[in-house]
Coordinates of C-alpha atoms in Angstrom, one line a residue:
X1 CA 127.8 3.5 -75.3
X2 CA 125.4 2.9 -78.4
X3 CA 122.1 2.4 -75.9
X4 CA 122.5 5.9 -74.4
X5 CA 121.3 8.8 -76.5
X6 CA 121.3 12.5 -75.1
X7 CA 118.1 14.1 -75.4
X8 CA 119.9 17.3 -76.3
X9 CA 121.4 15.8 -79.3
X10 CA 118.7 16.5 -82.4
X11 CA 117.4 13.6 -83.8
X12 CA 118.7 13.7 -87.4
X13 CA 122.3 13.6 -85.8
X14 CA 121.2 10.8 -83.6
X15 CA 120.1 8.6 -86.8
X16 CA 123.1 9.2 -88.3
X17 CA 125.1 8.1 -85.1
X18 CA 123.1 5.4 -85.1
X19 CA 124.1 4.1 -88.6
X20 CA 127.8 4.5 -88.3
X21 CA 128.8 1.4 -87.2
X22 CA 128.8 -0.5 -90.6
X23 CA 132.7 -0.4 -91.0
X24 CA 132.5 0.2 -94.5
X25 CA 132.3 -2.6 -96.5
X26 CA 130.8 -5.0 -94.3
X27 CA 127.4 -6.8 -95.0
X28 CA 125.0 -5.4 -92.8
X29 CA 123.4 -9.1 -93.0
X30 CA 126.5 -11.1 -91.9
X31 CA 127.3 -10.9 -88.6
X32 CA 130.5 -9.7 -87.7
X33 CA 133.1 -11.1 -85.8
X34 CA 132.0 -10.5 -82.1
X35 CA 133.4 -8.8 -79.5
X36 CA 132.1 -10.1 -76.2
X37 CA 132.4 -9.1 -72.7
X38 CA 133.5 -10.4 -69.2
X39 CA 131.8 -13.5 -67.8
X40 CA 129.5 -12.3 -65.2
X41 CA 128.4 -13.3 -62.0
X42 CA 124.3 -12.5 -62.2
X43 CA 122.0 -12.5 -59.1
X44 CA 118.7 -14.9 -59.7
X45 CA 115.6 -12.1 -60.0
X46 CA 112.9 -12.5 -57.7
X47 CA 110.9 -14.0 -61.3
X48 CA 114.3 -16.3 -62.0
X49 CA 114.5 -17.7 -58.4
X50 CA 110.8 -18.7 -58.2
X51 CA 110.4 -20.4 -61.5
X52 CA 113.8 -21.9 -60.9
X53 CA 112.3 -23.4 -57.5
X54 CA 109.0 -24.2 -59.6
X55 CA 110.9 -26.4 -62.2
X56 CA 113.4 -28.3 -59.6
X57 CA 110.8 -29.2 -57.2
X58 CA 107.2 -28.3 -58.2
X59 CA 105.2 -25.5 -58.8
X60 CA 103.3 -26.6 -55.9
X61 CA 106.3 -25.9 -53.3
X62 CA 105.9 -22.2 -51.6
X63 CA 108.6 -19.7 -51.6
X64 CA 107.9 -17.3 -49.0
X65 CA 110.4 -14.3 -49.1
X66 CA 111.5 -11.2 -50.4
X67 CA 114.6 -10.9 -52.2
X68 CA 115.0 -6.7 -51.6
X69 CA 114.9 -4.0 -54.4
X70 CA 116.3 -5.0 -57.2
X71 CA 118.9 -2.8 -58.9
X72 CA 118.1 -0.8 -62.6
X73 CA 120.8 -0.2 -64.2
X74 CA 120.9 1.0 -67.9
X75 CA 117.4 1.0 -67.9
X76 CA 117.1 -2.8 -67.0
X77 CA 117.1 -5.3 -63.8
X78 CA 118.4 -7.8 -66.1
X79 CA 121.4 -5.6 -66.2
X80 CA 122.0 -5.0 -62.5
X81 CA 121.6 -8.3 -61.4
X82 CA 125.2 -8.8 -62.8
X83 CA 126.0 -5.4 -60.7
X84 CA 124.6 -5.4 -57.7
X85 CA 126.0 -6.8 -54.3
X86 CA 123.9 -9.0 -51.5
X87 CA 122.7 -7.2 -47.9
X88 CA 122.2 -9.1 -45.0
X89 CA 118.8 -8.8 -45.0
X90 CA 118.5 -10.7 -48.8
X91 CA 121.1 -13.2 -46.9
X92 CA 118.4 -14.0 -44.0
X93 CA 115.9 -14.2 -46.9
X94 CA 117.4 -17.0 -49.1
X95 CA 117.7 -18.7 -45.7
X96 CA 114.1 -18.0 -45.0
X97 CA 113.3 -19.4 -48.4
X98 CA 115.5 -22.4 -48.4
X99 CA 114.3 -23.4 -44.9
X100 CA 110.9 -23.1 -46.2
X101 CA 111.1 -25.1 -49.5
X102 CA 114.2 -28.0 -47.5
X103 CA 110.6 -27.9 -44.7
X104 CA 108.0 -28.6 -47.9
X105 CA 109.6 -31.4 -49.7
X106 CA 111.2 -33.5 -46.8
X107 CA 108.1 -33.8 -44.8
X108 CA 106.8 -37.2 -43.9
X109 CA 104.2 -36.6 -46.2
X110 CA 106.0 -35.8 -49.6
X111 CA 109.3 -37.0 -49.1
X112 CA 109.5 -40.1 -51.0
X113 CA 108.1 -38.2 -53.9
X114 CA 111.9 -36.4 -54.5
X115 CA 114.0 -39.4 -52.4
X116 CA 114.9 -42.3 -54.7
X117 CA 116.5 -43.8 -51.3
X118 CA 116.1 -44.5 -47.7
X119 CA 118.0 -44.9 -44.9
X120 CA 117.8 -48.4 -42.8
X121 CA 117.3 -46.7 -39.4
X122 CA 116.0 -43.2 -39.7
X123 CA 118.2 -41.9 -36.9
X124 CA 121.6 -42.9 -38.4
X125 CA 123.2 -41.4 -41.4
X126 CA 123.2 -43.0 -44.6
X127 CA 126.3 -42.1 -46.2
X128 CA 124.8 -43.6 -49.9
X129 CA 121.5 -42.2 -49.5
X130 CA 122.7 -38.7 -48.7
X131 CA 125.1 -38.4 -51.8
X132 CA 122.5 -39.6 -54.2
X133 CA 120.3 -36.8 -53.1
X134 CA 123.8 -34.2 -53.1
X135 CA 124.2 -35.4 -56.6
X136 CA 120.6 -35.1 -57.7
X137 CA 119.8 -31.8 -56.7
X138 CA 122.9 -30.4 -56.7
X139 CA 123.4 -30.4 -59.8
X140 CA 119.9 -28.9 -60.8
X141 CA 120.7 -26.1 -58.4
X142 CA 124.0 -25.7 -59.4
X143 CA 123.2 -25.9 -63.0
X144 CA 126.2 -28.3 -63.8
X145 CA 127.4 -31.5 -62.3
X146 CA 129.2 -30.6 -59.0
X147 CA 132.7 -31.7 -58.5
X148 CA 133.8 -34.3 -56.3
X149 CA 135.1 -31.9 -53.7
X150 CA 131.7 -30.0 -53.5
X151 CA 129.9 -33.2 -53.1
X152 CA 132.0 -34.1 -50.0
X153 CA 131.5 -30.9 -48.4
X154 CA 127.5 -31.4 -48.8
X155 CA 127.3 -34.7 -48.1
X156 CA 129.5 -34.0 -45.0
X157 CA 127.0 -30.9 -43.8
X158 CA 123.9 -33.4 -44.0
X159 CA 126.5 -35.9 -41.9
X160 CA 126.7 -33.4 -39.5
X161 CA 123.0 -32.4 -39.5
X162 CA 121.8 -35.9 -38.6
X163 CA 124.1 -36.5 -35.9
X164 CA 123.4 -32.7 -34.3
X165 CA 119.6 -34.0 -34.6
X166 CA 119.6 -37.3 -34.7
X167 CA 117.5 -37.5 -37.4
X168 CA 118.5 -38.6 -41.3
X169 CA 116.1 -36.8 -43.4
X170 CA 116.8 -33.4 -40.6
X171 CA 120.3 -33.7 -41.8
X172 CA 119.3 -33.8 -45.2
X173 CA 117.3 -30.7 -44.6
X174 CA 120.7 -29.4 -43.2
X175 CA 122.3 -30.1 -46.7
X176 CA 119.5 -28.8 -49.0
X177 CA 119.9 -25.5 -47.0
X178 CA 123.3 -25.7 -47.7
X179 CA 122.9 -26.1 -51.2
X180 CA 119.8 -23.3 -51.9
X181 CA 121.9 -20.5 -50.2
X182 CA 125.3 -21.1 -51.8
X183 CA 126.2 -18.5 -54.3
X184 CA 126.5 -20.9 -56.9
X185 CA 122.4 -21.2 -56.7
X186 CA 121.5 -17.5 -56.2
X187 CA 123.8 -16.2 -58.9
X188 CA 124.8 -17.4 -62.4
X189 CA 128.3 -18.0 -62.3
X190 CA 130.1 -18.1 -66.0
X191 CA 132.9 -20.2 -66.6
X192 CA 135.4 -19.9 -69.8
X193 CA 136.7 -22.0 -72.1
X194 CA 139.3 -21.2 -74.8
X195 CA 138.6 -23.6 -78.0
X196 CA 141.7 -24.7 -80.1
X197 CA 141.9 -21.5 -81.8
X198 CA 142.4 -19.5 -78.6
X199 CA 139.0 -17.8 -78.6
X200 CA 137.6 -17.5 -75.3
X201 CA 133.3 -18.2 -75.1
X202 CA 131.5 -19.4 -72.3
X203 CA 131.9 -23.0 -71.1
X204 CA 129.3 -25.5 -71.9
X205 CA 127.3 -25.5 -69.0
X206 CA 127.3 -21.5 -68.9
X207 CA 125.9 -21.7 -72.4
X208 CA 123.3 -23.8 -71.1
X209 CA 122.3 -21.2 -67.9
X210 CA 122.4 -18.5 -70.5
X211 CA 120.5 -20.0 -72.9
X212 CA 117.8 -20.9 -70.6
X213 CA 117.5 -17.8 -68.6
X214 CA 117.1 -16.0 -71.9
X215 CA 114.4 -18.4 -73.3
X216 CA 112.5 -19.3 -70.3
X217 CA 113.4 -17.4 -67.5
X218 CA 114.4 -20.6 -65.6
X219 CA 117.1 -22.8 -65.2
X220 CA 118.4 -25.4 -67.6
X221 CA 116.0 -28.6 -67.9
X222 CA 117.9 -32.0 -67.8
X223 CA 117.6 -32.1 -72.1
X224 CA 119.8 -28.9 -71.9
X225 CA 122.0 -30.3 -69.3
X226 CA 122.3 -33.4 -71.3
X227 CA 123.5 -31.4 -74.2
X228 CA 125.9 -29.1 -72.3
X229 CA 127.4 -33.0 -71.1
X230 CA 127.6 -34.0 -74.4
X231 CA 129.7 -31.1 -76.1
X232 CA 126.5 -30.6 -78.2
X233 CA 126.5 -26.9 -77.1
X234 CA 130.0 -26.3 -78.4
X235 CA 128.5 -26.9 -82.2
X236 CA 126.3 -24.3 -84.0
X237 CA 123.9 -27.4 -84.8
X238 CA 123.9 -28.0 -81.3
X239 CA 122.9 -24.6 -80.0
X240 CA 120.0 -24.4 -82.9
X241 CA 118.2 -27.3 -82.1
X242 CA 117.9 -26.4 -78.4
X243 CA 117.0 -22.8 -79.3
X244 CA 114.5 -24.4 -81.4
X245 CA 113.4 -26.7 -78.8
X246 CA 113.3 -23.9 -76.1
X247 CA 111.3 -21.4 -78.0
X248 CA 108.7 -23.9 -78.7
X249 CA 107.9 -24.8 -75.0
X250 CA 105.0 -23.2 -73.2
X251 CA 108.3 -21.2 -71.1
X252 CA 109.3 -19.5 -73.7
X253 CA 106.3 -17.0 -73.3
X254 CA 107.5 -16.5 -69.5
X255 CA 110.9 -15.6 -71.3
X256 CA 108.7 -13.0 -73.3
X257 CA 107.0 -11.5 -70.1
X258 CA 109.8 -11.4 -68.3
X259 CA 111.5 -9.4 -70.8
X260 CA 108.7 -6.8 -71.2
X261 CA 107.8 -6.5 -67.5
X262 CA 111.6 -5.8 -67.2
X263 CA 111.6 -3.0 -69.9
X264 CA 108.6 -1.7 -69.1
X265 CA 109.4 -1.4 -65.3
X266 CA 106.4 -2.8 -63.9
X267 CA 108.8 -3.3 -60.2
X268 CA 107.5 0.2 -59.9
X269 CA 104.4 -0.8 -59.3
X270 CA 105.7 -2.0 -55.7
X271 CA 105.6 1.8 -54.8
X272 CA 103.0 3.1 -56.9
X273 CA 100.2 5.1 -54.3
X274 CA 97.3 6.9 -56.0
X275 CA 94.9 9.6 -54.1
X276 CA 92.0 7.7 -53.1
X277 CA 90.1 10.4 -52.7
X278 CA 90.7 11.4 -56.4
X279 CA 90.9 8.0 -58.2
X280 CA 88.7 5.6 -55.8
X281 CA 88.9 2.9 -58.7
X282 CA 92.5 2.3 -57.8
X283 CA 93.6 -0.7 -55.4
X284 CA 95.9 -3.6 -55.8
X285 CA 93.6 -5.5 -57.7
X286 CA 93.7 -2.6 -59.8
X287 CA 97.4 -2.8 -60.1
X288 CA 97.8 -5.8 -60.4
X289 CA 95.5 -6.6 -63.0
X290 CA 97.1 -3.3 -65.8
X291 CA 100.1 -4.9 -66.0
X292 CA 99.0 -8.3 -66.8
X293 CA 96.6 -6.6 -69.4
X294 CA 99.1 -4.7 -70.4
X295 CA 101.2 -8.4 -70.4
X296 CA 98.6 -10.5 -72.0
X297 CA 98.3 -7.7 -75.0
X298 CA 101.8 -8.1 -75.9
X299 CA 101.9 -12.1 -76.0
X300 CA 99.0 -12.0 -77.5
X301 CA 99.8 -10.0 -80.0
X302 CA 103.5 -11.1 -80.6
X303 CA 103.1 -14.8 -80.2
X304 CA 99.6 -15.7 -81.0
X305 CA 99.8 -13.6 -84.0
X306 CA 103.3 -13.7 -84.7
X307 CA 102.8 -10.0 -84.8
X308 CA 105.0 -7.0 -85.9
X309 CA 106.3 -5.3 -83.2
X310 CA 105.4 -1.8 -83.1
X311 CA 101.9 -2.3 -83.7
X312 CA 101.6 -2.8 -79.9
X313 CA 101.9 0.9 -80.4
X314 CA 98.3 1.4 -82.6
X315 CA 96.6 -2.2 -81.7
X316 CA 92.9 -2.0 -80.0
X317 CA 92.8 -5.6 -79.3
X318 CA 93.7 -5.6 -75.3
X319 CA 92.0 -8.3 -72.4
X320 CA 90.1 -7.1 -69.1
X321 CA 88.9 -7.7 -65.7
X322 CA 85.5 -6.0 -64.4
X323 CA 88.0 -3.9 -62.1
X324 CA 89.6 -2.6 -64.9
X325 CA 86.7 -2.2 -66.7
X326 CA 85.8 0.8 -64.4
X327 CA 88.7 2.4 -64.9
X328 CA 88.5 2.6 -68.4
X329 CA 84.9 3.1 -68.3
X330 CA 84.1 0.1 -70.6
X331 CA 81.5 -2.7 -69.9
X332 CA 83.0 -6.1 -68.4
X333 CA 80.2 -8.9 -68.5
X334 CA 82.3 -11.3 -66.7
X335 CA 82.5 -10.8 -63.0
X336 CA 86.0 -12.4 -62.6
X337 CA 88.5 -13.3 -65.1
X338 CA 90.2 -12.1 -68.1
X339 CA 87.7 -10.8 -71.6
X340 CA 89.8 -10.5 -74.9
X341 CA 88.2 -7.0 -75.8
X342 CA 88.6 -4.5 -78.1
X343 CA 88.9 -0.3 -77.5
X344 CA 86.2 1.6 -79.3
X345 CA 87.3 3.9 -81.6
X346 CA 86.0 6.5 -79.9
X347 CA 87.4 5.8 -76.2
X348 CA 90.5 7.5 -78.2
X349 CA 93.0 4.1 -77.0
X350 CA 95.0 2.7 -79.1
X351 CA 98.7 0.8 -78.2
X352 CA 99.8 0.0 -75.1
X353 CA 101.2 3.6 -74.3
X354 CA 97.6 4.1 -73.4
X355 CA 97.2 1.2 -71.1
X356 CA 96.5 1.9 -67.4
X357 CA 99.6 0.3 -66.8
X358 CA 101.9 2.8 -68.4
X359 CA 99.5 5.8 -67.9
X360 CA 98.9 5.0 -64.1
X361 CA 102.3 4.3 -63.2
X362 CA 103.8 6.8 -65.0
X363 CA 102.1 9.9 -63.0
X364 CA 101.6 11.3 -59.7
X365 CA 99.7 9.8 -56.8
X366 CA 96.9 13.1 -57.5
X367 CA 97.2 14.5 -61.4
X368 CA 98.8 13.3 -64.5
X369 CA 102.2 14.2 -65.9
X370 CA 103.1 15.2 -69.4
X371 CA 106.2 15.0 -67.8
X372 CA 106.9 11.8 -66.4
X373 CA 104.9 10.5 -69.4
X374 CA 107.0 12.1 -71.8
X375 CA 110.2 11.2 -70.4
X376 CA 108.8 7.4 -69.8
X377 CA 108.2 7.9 -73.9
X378 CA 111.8 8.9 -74.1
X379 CA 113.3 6.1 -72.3
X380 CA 111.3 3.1 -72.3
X381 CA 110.5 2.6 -75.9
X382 CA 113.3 5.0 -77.8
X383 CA 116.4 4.3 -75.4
X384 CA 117.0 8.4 -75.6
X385 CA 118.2 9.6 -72.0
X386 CA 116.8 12.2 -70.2
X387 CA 118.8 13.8 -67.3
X388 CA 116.9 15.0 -63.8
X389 CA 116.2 18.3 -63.2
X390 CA 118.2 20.8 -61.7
X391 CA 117.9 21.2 -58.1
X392 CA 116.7 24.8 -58.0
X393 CA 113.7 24.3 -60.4
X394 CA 110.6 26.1 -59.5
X395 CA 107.9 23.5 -59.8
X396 CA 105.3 25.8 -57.9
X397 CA 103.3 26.7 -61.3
X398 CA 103.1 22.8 -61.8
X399 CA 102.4 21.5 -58.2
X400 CA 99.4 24.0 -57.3
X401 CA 97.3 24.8 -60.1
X402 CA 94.2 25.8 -57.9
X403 CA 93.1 29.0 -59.3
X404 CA 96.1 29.7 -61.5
X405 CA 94.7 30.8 -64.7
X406 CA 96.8 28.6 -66.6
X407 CA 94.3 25.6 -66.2
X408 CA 95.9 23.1 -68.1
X409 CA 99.0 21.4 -68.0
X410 CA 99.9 23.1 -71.8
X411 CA 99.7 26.1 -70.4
X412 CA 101.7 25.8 -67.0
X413 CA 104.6 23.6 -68.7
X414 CA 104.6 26.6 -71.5
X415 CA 105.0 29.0 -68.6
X416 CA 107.4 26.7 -66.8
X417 CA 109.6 26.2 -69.5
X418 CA 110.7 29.5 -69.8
X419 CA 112.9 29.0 -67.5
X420 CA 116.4 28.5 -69.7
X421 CA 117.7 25.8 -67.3
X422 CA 113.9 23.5 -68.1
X423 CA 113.4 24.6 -71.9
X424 CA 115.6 21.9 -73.7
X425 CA 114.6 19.0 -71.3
X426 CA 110.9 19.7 -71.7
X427 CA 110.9 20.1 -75.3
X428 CA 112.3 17.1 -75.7
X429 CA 109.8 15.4 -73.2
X430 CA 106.9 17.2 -73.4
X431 CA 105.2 16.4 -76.7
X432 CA 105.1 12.9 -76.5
X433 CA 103.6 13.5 -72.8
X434 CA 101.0 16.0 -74.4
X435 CA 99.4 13.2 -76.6
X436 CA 98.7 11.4 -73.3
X437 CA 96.8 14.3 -71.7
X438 CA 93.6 12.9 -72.3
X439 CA 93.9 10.3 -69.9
X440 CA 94.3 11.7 -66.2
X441 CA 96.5 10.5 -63.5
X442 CA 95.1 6.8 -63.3
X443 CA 94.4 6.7 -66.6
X444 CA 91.1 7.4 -67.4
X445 CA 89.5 9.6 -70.0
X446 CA 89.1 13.0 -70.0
X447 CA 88.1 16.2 -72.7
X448 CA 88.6 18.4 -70.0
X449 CA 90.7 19.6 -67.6
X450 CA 89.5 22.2 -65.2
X451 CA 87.1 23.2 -67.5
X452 CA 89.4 23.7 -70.6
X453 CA 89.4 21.5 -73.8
X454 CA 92.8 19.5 -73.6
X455 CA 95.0 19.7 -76.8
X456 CA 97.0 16.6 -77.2
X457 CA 98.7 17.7 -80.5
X458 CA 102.3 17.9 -81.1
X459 CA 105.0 16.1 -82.7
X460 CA 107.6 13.3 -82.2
X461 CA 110.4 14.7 -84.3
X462 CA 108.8 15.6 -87.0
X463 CA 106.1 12.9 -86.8
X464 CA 102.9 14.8 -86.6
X465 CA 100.3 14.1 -84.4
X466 CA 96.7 15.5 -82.9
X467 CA 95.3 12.8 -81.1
X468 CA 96.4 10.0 -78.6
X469 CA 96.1 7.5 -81.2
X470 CA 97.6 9.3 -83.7
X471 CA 100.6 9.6 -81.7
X472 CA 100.4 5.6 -81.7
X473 CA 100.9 5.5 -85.3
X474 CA 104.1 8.5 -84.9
X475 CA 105.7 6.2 -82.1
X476 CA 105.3 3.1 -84.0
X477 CA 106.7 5.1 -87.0
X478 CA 109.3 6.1 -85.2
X479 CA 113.1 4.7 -86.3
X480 CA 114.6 4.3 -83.0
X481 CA 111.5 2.4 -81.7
X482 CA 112.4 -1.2 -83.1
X483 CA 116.1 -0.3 -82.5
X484 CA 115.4 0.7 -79.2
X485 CA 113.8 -2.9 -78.7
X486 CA 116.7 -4.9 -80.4
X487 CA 119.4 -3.3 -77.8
X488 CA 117.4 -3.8 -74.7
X489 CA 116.6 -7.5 -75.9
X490 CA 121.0 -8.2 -76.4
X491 CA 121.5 -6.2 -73.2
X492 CA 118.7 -8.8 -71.6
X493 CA 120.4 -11.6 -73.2
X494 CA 123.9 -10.5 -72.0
X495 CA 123.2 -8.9 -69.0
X496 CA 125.3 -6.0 -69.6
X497 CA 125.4 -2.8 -71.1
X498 CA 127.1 -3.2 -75.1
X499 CA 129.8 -1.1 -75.8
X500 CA 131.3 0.8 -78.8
X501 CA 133.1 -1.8 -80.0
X502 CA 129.7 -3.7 -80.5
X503 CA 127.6 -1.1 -82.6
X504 CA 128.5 -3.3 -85.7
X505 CA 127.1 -5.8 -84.1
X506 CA 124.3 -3.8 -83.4
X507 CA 123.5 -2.8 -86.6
X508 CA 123.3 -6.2 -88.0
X509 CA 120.9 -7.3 -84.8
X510 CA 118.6 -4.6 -86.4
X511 CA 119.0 -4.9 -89.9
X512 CA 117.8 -9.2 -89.3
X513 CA 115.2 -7.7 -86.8
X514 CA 113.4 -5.1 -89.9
X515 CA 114.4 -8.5 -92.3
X516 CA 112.1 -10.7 -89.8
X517 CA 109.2 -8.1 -90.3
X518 CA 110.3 -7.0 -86.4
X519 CA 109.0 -10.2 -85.1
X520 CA 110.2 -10.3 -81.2
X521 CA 110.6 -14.6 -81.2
X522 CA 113.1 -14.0 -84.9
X523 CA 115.0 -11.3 -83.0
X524 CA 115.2 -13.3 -79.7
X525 CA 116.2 -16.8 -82.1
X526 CA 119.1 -14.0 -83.8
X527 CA 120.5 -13.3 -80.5
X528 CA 120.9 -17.0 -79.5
X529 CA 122.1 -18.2 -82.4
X530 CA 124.3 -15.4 -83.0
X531 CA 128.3 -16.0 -82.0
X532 CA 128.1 -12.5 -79.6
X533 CA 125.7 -14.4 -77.1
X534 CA 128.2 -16.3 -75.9
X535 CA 131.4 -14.1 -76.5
X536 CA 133.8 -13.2 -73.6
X537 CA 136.1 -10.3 -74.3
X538 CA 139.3 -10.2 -75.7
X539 CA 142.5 -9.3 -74.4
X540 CA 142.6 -5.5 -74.7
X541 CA 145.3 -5.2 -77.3
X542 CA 142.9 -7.0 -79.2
X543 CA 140.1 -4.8 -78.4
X544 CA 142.1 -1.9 -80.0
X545 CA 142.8 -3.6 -82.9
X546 CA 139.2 -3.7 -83.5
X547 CA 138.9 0.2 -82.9
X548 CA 141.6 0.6 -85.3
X549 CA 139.8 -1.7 -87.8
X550 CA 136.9 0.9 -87.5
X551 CA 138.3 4.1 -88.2

């Protein structure tokens, strides 16, 4: 796998690992003939189902459940919603949630605001009535038309709803039910075609959900539907005009945020705890509030100004609340509400690396961690793996610094890292967790720690640094950092991890991302344009034809 780099591999041989996947004479700038994987059955995210839900009926109509942890895998949830399986406790929520939203829009109240019929006598059945609405809003749910045999079976459900309860638009509730808990609502189920040529891709209306998903983080709106109906999705034309379309909408900057909240793991947040006694400034308002700083910096600064991407790594330009403004010790005249600010020079901030939200969430509930920092560093922004510990570390130098005379975290990791087993993890992970010293365990400002001056110098191989923000220049510097970006944004896209086969593929994804000036909406428009997006795998003998091909 091209995503996952060792950290005990050095970094000169991990560029040129990196850059092998040319195949010789190909254009770096053409894209090569793709490789694809299986079609995928993809659980909604909590983010997915709720805008979905939003978009169908209303942003107005409350979903009240929770869907259970959501599964990480290669370093995104976008990526284990195609891997992990349903427990009966997510079951009795998407029944909660269903109930709850079938409860909203067929009250007496509301209902003829989504019924274009009625039934003559409200305690009868009306066979029409109740498979115009099957048709309606199955097919939103569903994401394509549904077949004639699906349309029986819901149709029949509210039959047997509204003579259980003698009451039509009860039945009806009884089918909408139905419908919101069927697995082909909470999971994206792709279908295949195989085009005259034999090559297998994604059928239309699979395009559509993956298209949409990827570009809004919602379902497919009727235009897109339309155009999955009409074969205009099977055309390269087709595609580019509702990419275009798409990333011009006011969703495509939910797309963005769902991306980055995603890659920057802000589900952590669910657990975070901080020591109130220590860091009193911390609540849920708190919490809440980092990451959409953290949020509105990025759109801000990739869509508003159509910015380059790793200069969310040295930008000053961020947005507050009053309650953040005590954590970072900065004046907030507004007492509620968001102020587009700028760090002083001298509050040593610079890139988001230095928000609350990555500081805060990436430490423990009492002290900092070079650490977790370091190896959030590692991970996050420069897909390099980092294994856990072993089991029998001593961590006692770390966990209990009260009078050790090591007194700060320099000196103890030094100490610690003696230890043969620790030394190559923590070289790896501890300079870039260094530079963040400055900033204690919520994220705050510090010179100091128990009394000695802090040195957050080091170097990010063999980018020098001596300050936090001079580390956001090294980081931004760094050539695995837009890389890093471009193969979590296909594995978004995809939903799966890419494989050998594709680092050709991958090469070209990064040489149009550095032609585009590493503008996020060009490398998003590359992947959904591109003819990988919506590649299913070949046979295998195929697939070793291409590894032949690349020796």
């Amino acid at each position: 796998m091209i995503t996952k780099r060792l950290f005990i591999i050095p970094f000169v041989l991990l560029s040129v690992i990196s850059g092998c996947g040319d195949y010789g004479s190909r254009d770096a700038l053409s894209e090569p003939e793709p490789v694809g994987g299986p079609p995928l059955l993809r659980r909604l995210t909590d983010s997915q189902y709720h805008a979905t839900v939003a978009d169908i009926f209303g942003s107005d109509v409350p979903v009240v459940a929770r869907f259970g942890r959501a599964l990480r895998s290669d370093g995104l949830i976008s990526v284990g919603t195609g891997e992990a399986g349903i427990s009966p406790f997510s079951l009795e929520q998407y029944d909660s949630a269903a109930r709850g939203v079938a409860d909203y829009i067929l009250a007496a109240e509301r209902r003829d605001k989504y019924l274009s019929c009625a039934p003559e006598n409200v305690s009868e059945f009306d066979e029409n009535c109740a498979t115009d609405f099957v048709k309606k809003y199955g097919e939103k749910l569903f994401r394509r038309p549904l077949s004639d045999a699906q349309i029986a079976r819901y149709v029949d459900a509210v039959k047997q709803g509204s003579a259980h309860l003698g009451d039509f638009y009860a039945g009806l509730k009884y089918g909408l039910v139905g419908l919101m808990t069927a697995p082909e609502f909470t999971f994206r189920i792709e279908r295949v075609d195989q085009d005259s040529n034999g090559v297998r891709q994604l059928d239309a209306y699979s395009k559509a959900t993956r298209l949409s998903y990827f570009l809004t983080n919602s379902t497919p709106d009727q235009e897109l539907l339309r155009a999955a109906k009409d074969g205009e999705l099977d055309t390269p034309s087709g595609v580019e005009v509702q990419v275009r379309r798409l990333q011009s909408s006011d969703k495509f900057e939910l797309a963005v945020r769902a991306f980055f909240t995603d890659m920057l793991e802000f589900d952590l947040f669910d657990d975070l705890a901080k020591d109130s006694e220590i860091y009193p400034a911390f609540n849920s308002k708190v919490a809440a509030d980092a990451q959409e700083q953290t949020l509105r910096t990025i759109t801000y600064q990739l869509l508003e100004r159509h910015g380059d991407y790793r200069d969310l790594f040295t930008t000053r330009e961020t947005f507050l609340t009053r309650a953040l403004g005590v954590v970072y010790r900065l004046p907030v005249p507004s007492r509620s509400g968001w102020e587009k600010t700028e760090f002083p020079i001298e509050s040593g901030r610079a890139g988001i690396q230095t928000h609350v939200s990555f500081l805060g969430l990436h430490s423990h509930p009492g002290r900092s961690s070079p650490t977790l920092r370091g190896a959030a560093i590692r991970e996050v922004f420069l897909c390099q793996e980092v294994p856990d510990p072993p089991p029998d570390v001593d961590f006692s130098a770390i966990d209990d610094p009260e009078g050790n005379p090591m007194p700060t975290a320099r000196d103890r990791l030094w100490a610690h890292n003696s230890q043969a087993a620790c030394a190559g993890c923590h070289k790896i992970m501890d300079p870039p967790g260094f530079a963040l010293e400055n900033f204690d365990g919520l994220g705050s400002w510090r010179q100091l720690e128990n009394g000695a001056e802090i040195d957050a110098s080091g170097s990010l191989d063999g980018l020098d640094f001596s300050k936090p923000s001079e580390f956001g220049v090294a980081l931004s510097q760094h050539s695995e950092t837009p890389r890093c970006l471009a193969e979590k944004m296909y594995r978004f896209a995809v939903g799966r991890d890419t494989v050998w086969y594709e680092r050709s593929y991958m090469d070209y994804l990064i040489a149009k991302f550095e032609e585009h000036n590493y503008r996020v909406p060009e490398l998003m428009r590359t992947i959904a344009l591109s003819k990988n997006f919506f590649a299913i795998a070949a046979h295998q003998e195929h697939i070793a034809e291409l590894a032949d091909r690349s020796e």
